[in-house]
Coordinates of C-alpha atoms and ligand atoms in Angstrom, one line a residue:
M1 CA 103.2 25.6 36.0
F2 CA 101.9 25.1 39.3
T3 CA 102.6 22.8 41.1
A4 CA 101.7 22.0 44.8
C5 CA 99.2 19.5 45.8
K6 CA 100.2 17.1 42.8
T7 CA 103.4 16.8 44.0
S8 CA 104.4 13.0 44.4
I9 CA 104.5 13.5 47.8
M10 CA 108.8 12.6 48.5
T11 CA 108.9 13.0 52.3
N12 CA 105.1 12.9 55.3
R13 CA 105.8 16.8 55.3
V14 CA 102.2 18.7 54.5
I15 CA 101.6 22.1 53.2
T16 CA 99.0 23.1 56.4
S17 CA 97.3 26.5 56.3
Q18 CA 99.8 27.9 58.8
I19 CA 102.7 26.8 56.8
V20 CA 101.1 29.7 53.4
T21 CA 100.4 31.9 55.9
G22 CA 104.2 32.0 57.6
Y23 CA 105.6 31.6 54.6
Q24 CA 103.6 35.1 52.9
E25 CA 104.7 37.2 56.6
C26 CA 108.5 35.7 57.0
Q27 CA 110.3 32.9 54.7
R28 CA 111.8 31.8 57.5
K29 CA 108.8 30.8 59.5
A30 CA 107.5 28.5 57.5
F31 CA 111.0 27.1 57.1
L32 CA 111.0 26.2 60.1
L33 CA 107.2 24.8 60.5
L34 CA 108.5 22.5 57.9
F35 CA 111.5 21.7 58.3
G36 CA 112.3 22.1 62.0
N37 CA 112.1 19.5 65.5
D38 CA 111.0 22.7 67.3
Q39 CA 108.1 24.2 66.8
G40 CA 108.8 27.5 69.1
T41 CA 107.3 28.7 71.9
R42 CA 103.9 30.6 71.5
H43 CA 103.1 34.3 71.8
Q44 CA 100.6 34.8 74.8
Y45 CA 98.6 37.3 73.0
V46 CA 98.6 34.3 70.5
S47 CA 96.9 31.9 72.7
I48 CA 94.5 34.9 73.7
I49 CA 93.2 35.0 69.7
E50 CA 93.0 31.0 69.5
R51 CA 90.9 31.0 72.7
Q52 CA 88.6 33.5 71.9
R53 CA 88.7 32.3 68.1
I54 CA 87.8 28.3 69.2
L55 CA 84.7 30.0 71.2
N56 CA 83.3 32.5 68.6
R57 CA 83.6 29.3 65.9
D58 CA 81.7 27.2 68.9
R59 CA 78.9 30.7 69.1
Q60 CA 79.1 30.0 65.4
T61 CA 78.3 26.3 65.9
D62 CA 75.2 27.3 68.2
T63 CA 73.7 29.5 65.9
I64 CA 73.5 27.4 63.0
I65 CA 72.6 24.3 65.1
K66 CA 69.3 26.7 65.8
Q67 CA 68.5 27.6 62.7
G68 CA 68.5 24.1 62.0
R69 CA 70.9 22.0 59.9
T70 CA 72.9 19.0 60.4
V71 CA 76.7 20.6 62.4
K72 CA 79.2 16.7 61.5
A73 CA 82.4 15.9 62.8
Y74 CA 84.8 16.7 59.4
D75 CA 85.9 14.2 57.6
D76 CA 87.1 13.4 53.9
S77 CA 84.0 10.4 53.1
S78 CA 81.0 12.8 54.3
L79 CA 82.4 15.9 52.2
G80 CA 79.7 15.4 49.5
E81 CA 76.5 15.0 51.4
K82 CA 74.6 18.3 51.0
N83 CA 72.9 20.0 53.2
A84 CA 75.5 19.7 56.1
V85 CA 77.7 21.5 57.6
F86 CA 81.1 20.8 59.0
V87 CA 82.9 21.9 61.7
D88 CA 87.1 22.2 63.0
A89 CA 87.5 20.8 59.5
R90 CA 91.2 19.7 57.8
I91 CA 90.9 19.1 54.4
R92 CA 93.7 16.8 52.9
V93 CA 94.5 16.8 49.5
D94 CA 98.1 15.6 48.9
D95 CA 100.8 17.6 49.7
C96 CA 98.6 20.0 50.9
E97 CA 96.1 20.1 53.8
A98 CA 94.0 23.2 54.5
Y99 CA 92.5 24.3 58.4
C100 CA 89.0 25.4 58.1
D101 CA 86.3 26.3 60.5
I102 CA 83.7 25.9 59.7
V103 CA 82.6 23.9 55.3
E104 CA 79.0 24.4 54.6
S105 CA 77.8 22.3 51.2
P106 CA 74.6 23.3 49.3
S107 CA 71.6 23.8 50.5
L108 CA 68.3 25.3 50.1
S109 CA 69.5 28.6 50.9
C110 CA 72.6 28.3 49.3
S111 CA 74.0 26.2 45.9
E112 CA 77.3 26.2 46.1
Y113 CA 80.0 24.6 49.4
R114 CA 81.3 27.8 51.7
P115 CA 84.6 27.6 53.5
I116 CA 84.4 29.6 56.1
I117 CA 87.4 31.0 58.8
V118 CA 86.5 32.1 62.4
T119 CA 88.6 35.2 63.8
G120 CA 88.9 35.7 67.8
T121 CA 89.7 39.0 66.4
Y122 CA 87.6 42.3 65.6
K123 CA 90.0 43.3 62.5
V124 CA 90.4 41.2 59.8
S125 CA 93.5 41.0 59.0
E126 CA 95.2 40.3 55.5
E127 CA 96.2 37.1 57.4
Q128 CA 92.9 35.6 57.7
K129 CA 92.3 36.5 54.4
L130 CA 95.0 34.1 53.4
E131 CA 93.9 31.9 55.0
L132 CA 90.9 32.0 53.1
L133 CA 91.9 31.4 50.2
F134 CA 93.9 28.2 51.2
A135 CA 90.9 26.6 52.7
G136 CA 88.8 27.6 49.4
H137 CA 91.8 26.6 47.1
V138 CA 92.2 23.0 48.6
L139 CA 88.6 22.3 49.2
G140 CA 88.3 23.4 45.1
K141 CA 90.8 20.4 44.9
A142 CA 89.0 18.1 47.1
L143 CA 85.4 18.4 45.8
N144 CA 86.8 18.1 41.9
S145 CA 85.2 21.8 41.6
N146 CA 86.1 25.6 41.7
I147 CA 84.7 27.7 45.2
Q148 CA 84.1 30.7 44.7
N149 CA 82.9 33.0 47.6
G150 CA 84.5 32.0 51.4
S151 CA 83.2 34.5 54.6
I152 CA 85.8 35.2 58.0
I153 CA 82.9 36.4 60.9
D154 CA 85.1 37.7 63.1
Q155 CA 84.8 38.6 67.1
G156 CA 82.0 40.4 66.7
G157 CA 79.6 37.8 65.1
R158 CA 80.6 39.8 61.7
S159 CA 80.5 38.1 58.8
H160 CA 83.0 39.8 56.1
K161 CA 82.7 37.4 52.4
L162 CA 85.6 37.3 50.2
K163 CA 85.5 36.3 46.4
L164 CA 88.4 33.1 46.1
S165 CA 87.4 32.4 42.5
N166 CA 91.7 34.3 41.3
S167 CA 93.0 32.9 45.1
Q168 CA 95.7 31.3 42.2
K169 CA 97.0 34.6 41.6
I170 CA 98.2 35.1 44.5
L171 CA 98.3 31.6 46.0
N172 CA 100.3 30.1 43.3
P173 CA 103.8 32.0 44.0
I174 CA 103.6 31.3 48.0
L175 CA 103.0 27.6 47.0
N176 CA 105.1 26.5 44.1
S177 CA 108.2 27.9 46.2
L178 CA 106.2 25.4 49.1
S179 CA 106.3 22.6 46.2
Q180 CA 109.7 23.4 45.6
W181 CA 111.6 23.7 49.0
M182 CA 109.5 19.3 49.6
V183 CA 111.0 18.3 47.0
A184 CA 114.7 19.5 47.4
P185 CA 114.6 21.3 51.2
P186 CA 116.7 23.7 52.0
T187 CA 120.3 22.8 53.6
E188 CA 119.7 26.0 55.6
P189 CA 117.0 28.6 57.1
P190 CA 116.4 31.8 56.1
S191 CA 118.5 34.4 57.5
A192 CA 117.1 34.9 60.7
V193 CA 116.0 38.5 59.9
L194 CA 114.1 40.3 62.5
H195 CA 110.8 43.1 61.5
K196 CA 107.1 44.1 62.9
A197 CA 105.6 40.2 63.1
C198 CA 109.0 39.0 64.9
P199 CA 107.4 39.8 68.9
Y200 CA 104.6 38.1 68.3
C201 CA 106.5 34.8 66.2
Q202 CA 107.1 32.0 68.1
F203 CA 109.9 31.2 67.3
S204 CA 111.1 35.2 68.2
V205 CA 113.5 33.5 71.3
S206 CA 115.7 31.3 69.1
C207 CA 115.5 34.2 65.8
R208 CA 117.1 36.7 68.6
E209 CA 119.6 34.7 69.3
V210 CA 120.9 33.7 65.9
A211 CA 120.3 37.7 65.0
E212 CA 122.4 38.9 68.4
K213 CA 125.4 36.1 67.3
N214 CA 125.8 37.2 63.6
D215 CA 125.0 41.1 65.1
D216 CA 122.7 41.6 63.0
L217 CA 121.4 44.8 60.6
S218 CA 118.3 44.2 61.4
L219 CA 118.8 44.6 65.9
L220 CA 118.4 47.7 64.6
D221 CA 115.0 48.7 65.0
R222 CA 114.8 51.7 62.4
L223 CA 116.3 49.8 59.4
T224 CA 114.3 48.5 57.2
P225 CA 114.3 45.5 54.9
K226 CA 114.8 47.9 52.0
L227 CA 117.5 50.2 53.9
I228 CA 119.1 46.4 54.9
K229 CA 119.0 45.2 51.2
R230 CA 121.2 48.7 50.6
Y231 CA 123.6 48.6 52.8
H232 CA 123.8 44.5 52.3
G233 CA 124.8 45.6 48.9
K234 CA 127.4 47.1 50.6
G235 CA 128.9 44.8 52.2
I236 CA 127.9 45.4 55.0
F237 CA 126.0 42.5 57.4
T238 CA 127.0 44.0 60.9
L239 CA 126.2 46.3 62.9
K240 CA 129.8 46.4 64.3
Q241 CA 130.4 46.9 60.5
L242 CA 128.3 49.7 60.1
S243 CA 129.6 51.3 63.0
F244 CA 132.5 52.1 61.2
L245 CA 131.1 53.8 58.0
F246 CA 129.8 56.6 60.4
K247 CA 132.4 60.3 59.1
P248 CA 130.5 63.5 61.2
R249 CA 130.4 66.5 58.4
R250 CA 131.7 69.9 59.3
S251 CA 129.9 71.7 56.7
R252 CA 127.6 74.4 58.0
K253 CA 125.2 74.7 55.1
R254 CA 124.3 70.6 56.2
K255 CA 123.4 71.6 59.8
S256 CA 120.4 72.0 59.5
K257 CA 119.4 68.9 57.7
L258 CA 121.5 66.8 59.7
H259 CA 119.2 67.6 62.7
E260 CA 115.8 65.8 61.2
I261 CA 117.9 62.3 59.5
Y262 CA 118.6 59.4 61.3
K263 CA 121.5 58.5 60.9
P264 CA 121.6 54.2 61.8
E265 CA 125.4 54.7 61.3
L266 CA 125.6 56.4 65.0
Q267 CA 123.2 54.8 66.3
A268 CA 124.6 51.4 65.2
L269 CA 128.6 53.7 66.5
A270 CA 126.5 54.7 69.5
I271 CA 126.1 51.0 70.7
R272 CA 130.0 50.3 69.2
T273 CA 131.2 52.9 71.7
S274 CA 129.3 52.8 74.7
K275 CA 128.8 56.4 74.7
I276 CA 125.6 59.1 73.5
Y277 CA 126.3 61.3 70.4
L278 CA 124.2 64.1 70.3
L279 CA 123.9 65.8 66.4
G280 CA 122.3 68.6 67.7
T281 CA 120.5 70.2 70.1
P282 CA 116.6 69.2 71.6
E283 CA 115.5 72.5 72.4
L284 CA 112.8 72.8 74.4
T285 CA 111.1 75.2 76.6
R286 CA 109.9 74.2 80.5
H287 CA 106.9 75.4 81.7
P288 CA 105.6 75.7 85.5
T289 CA 103.2 73.5 85.6
E290 CA 103.9 70.2 83.1
L291 CA 101.9 67.4 81.5
F292 CA 102.5 63.8 80.8
V293 CA 100.3 61.9 79.2
D294 CA 100.6 58.0 78.5
I295 CA 97.6 55.8 76.7
E296 CA 96.3 52.6 76.7
G297 CA 94.7 50.2 74.2
I298 CA 93.5 47.3 72.0
P299 CA 94.5 48.1 68.4
D300 CA 91.6 45.3 67.4
Q301 CA 88.8 47.0 69.4
G302 CA 90.1 50.8 68.9
F303 CA 89.1 51.2 73.0
H304 CA 91.2 53.2 75.3
Y305 CA 90.9 51.4 78.0
L306 CA 93.8 53.5 79.7
I307 CA 94.9 56.9 79.9
G308 CA 96.8 57.8 82.8
L309 CA 98.3 61.5 83.4
L310 CA 101.3 62.8 85.8
I311 CA 101.5 66.4 86.5
C312 CA 104.7 68.2 87.6
S313 CA 104.5 71.9 89.1
A314 CA 105.8 73.8 92.3
Q315 CA 103.5 71.5 94.7
G316 CA 105.3 68.5 93.4
N317 CA 103.8 65.7 91.1
S318 CA 100.5 64.0 91.1
Y319 CA 100.2 61.4 89.2
S320 CA 96.1 60.3 88.3
S321 CA 94.5 57.2 85.5
F322 CA 91.0 57.6 84.0
W323 CA 90.4 53.5 83.8
A324 CA 87.6 52.3 81.7
N325 CA 86.5 49.1 82.7
T326 CA 84.0 48.5 79.5
Q327 CA 83.7 49.9 76.3
Q328 CA 81.2 52.1 77.3
D329 CA 82.9 54.0 80.1
E330 CA 85.4 54.9 77.4
E331 CA 83.8 58.3 76.9
Q332 CA 83.3 59.1 80.6
N333 CA 86.5 58.6 81.2
F334 CA 87.6 60.3 77.8
R335 CA 85.2 63.4 79.2
Q336 CA 86.5 63.2 83.2
F337 CA 90.3 63.2 81.5
L338 CA 90.0 66.5 79.5
A339 CA 88.3 69.0 82.1
T340 CA 91.2 68.1 84.7
I341 CA 93.7 69.2 81.6
E342 CA 92.0 71.9 81.1
K343 CA 92.3 73.4 84.3
Y344 CA 96.1 73.8 83.4
S345 CA 95.6 75.1 80.5
D346 CA 98.6 77.1 80.9
A347 CA 100.6 73.8 80.0
P348 CA 101.9 72.1 77.9
I349 CA 101.2 68.1 77.3
Y350 CA 104.0 65.6 76.0
H351 CA 103.6 62.9 75.0
Y352 CA 106.5 59.5 73.8
G353 CA 104.7 58.7 70.2
S354 CA 102.5 59.4 67.9
Y355 CA 100.5 57.0 69.4
E356 CA 98.7 59.0 72.0
P357 CA 97.4 62.4 69.3
K358 CA 95.8 59.5 67.0
A359 CA 94.2 58.3 70.1
F360 CA 93.3 61.5 70.9
R361 CA 91.8 62.6 67.3
K362 CA 89.8 58.9 67.3
L363 CA 88.1 59.4 70.2
A364 CA 86.9 63.1 69.7
T365 CA 85.5 62.3 66.3
R366 CA 83.8 59.3 68.9
Y367 CA 82.7 61.6 71.2
K368 CA 82.3 64.9 68.7
S369 CA 85.1 66.3 71.3
D370 CA 87.0 69.6 70.2
I371 CA 90.0 69.3 71.2
D372 CA 91.7 71.7 68.7
S373 CA 92.8 73.8 71.5
V374 CA 94.6 70.7 73.4
R375 CA 96.5 69.2 70.5
K376 CA 97.8 72.4 70.0
R377 CA 99.1 71.6 73.9
F378 CA 101.0 68.2 72.5
I379 CA 105.1 68.1 72.1
N380 CA 106.1 64.9 71.3
L381 CA 109.1 63.8 73.6
N382 CA 109.9 61.4 70.7
S383 CA 110.7 64.3 67.8
L384 CA 113.4 66.0 70.1
I385 CA 115.3 63.3 70.1
F386 CA 114.7 61.8 66.9
G387 CA 117.9 62.5 64.6
K388 CA 119.2 64.4 66.6
I389 CA 120.3 62.6 70.9
Y390 CA 121.4 58.8 69.3
F391 CA 121.4 56.4 72.7
P392 CA 123.2 53.9 72.8
V393 CA 120.0 51.5 72.1
R394 CA 118.6 49.5 69.2
S395 CA 115.4 51.0 69.0
N396 CA 113.9 54.5 70.7
R397 CA 111.0 52.3 72.3
L398 CA 110.0 54.5 76.1
K399 CA 111.4 51.7 78.0
E400 CA 114.7 51.0 76.5
I401 CA 116.2 54.5 76.7
G402 CA 115.0 54.7 80.2
K403 CA 116.3 51.6 81.0
F404 CA 119.2 53.1 80.6
I405 CA 118.9 55.9 81.7
G406 CA 118.3 53.8 85.3
A407 CA 114.0 54.9 84.3
S408 CA 112.1 52.1 86.0
C409 CA 108.5 50.7 84.3
V410 CA 106.1 51.6 86.7
S411 CA 103.9 49.2 85.2
D412 CA 104.6 47.0 82.0
T413 CA 102.5 49.1 80.0
I414 CA 104.7 51.9 79.5
K415 CA 105.2 51.9 76.0
Ligands
LIG1 S1 110.9 35.4 64.7 FE1 110.9 37.0 63.1 S2 112.4 36.0 61.6 FE2 112.3 33.9 63.5 S3 110.9 32.6 62.4 FE3 109.6 34.8 62.9 S4 109.0 35.9 61.8 FE4 111.0 34.9 60.7

């Protein structure tokens, strides 16, 4: 049975939009937001996105004013007013408080209330959709009616309409769990199990410290929550315990397969013994001239602003940087890069990871370029390491391996 927003309030705590979206991402995050004394430190990227969101909200508000509608600061008592637009609304009902950038009340052009979330990003995330669902849910409680639709306006000004009538199915499990926490708070926070969202979370420093102290399995980059659960089922909770599971196989029949399968146990052993382990020899044919490429971009905007190129030949090494200061420069930048590498048509093009081939595919499609011959020259150095070489580090990220082998970064942008 749905209980949230009806439960008698036993504490002064409220279930906010941030806590609801936090719970969906990580239960520990929701717990720390709800019960923690320290609210952590916001990541720089998240702060930039938040600033962009405020600017975007101001732009949307200006547009509404130009349309001749009345814009008001939100307060509970004025919510019933028709033909009004409320901005920066914190809608509180019982123990729930939803944030909504804009609430439109019924007008001649729209017969129903409409919650609007404004974003600082160009792409709409699942988290932002959940934020809107929660805003619609609490607004509905405040008006004692069902909110049917809402919108998300992205950084580019595009409006994405979302049906809110079935929001209960998604919200109920989250709100019920949070309500139970409010009534009977757990004595301990959920464990610090690191995952891909952690680097941007405000609690990343403290959670990493806890994970380090516990020598937690999630410190290994490639261990997924599913794999971690499987190891927990076997009574393995720490990297040290994991390291003792590795058993070298001598069977020749399995040799070829061994090269392809990643072994977390061996990674843990490499870390415990501070040694590099080889499960195979990477095969790489060297060439008189070799190219190394690295692309930097802003995924949210689909914008690739830098292509770095290192040319190694008998004459020495030379570096080139292809910068696009704006999206309009991107095509010319890409074409200049292609013209440069065409001068070395026999040279392999080394890259690290899957980002570069994907970026090239996107750029080639966007600018209608045939890059088939270029793509055939790509060699992913990461795939030469994967499952074969185990460095005593927690991930195969270039920065981490580079640091171990004594290579220093020219800039922070090296992946
Ligand atoms: S750092 Fe990671 S584990 Fe810790 S609260 Fe944030 S998302 Fe959860």
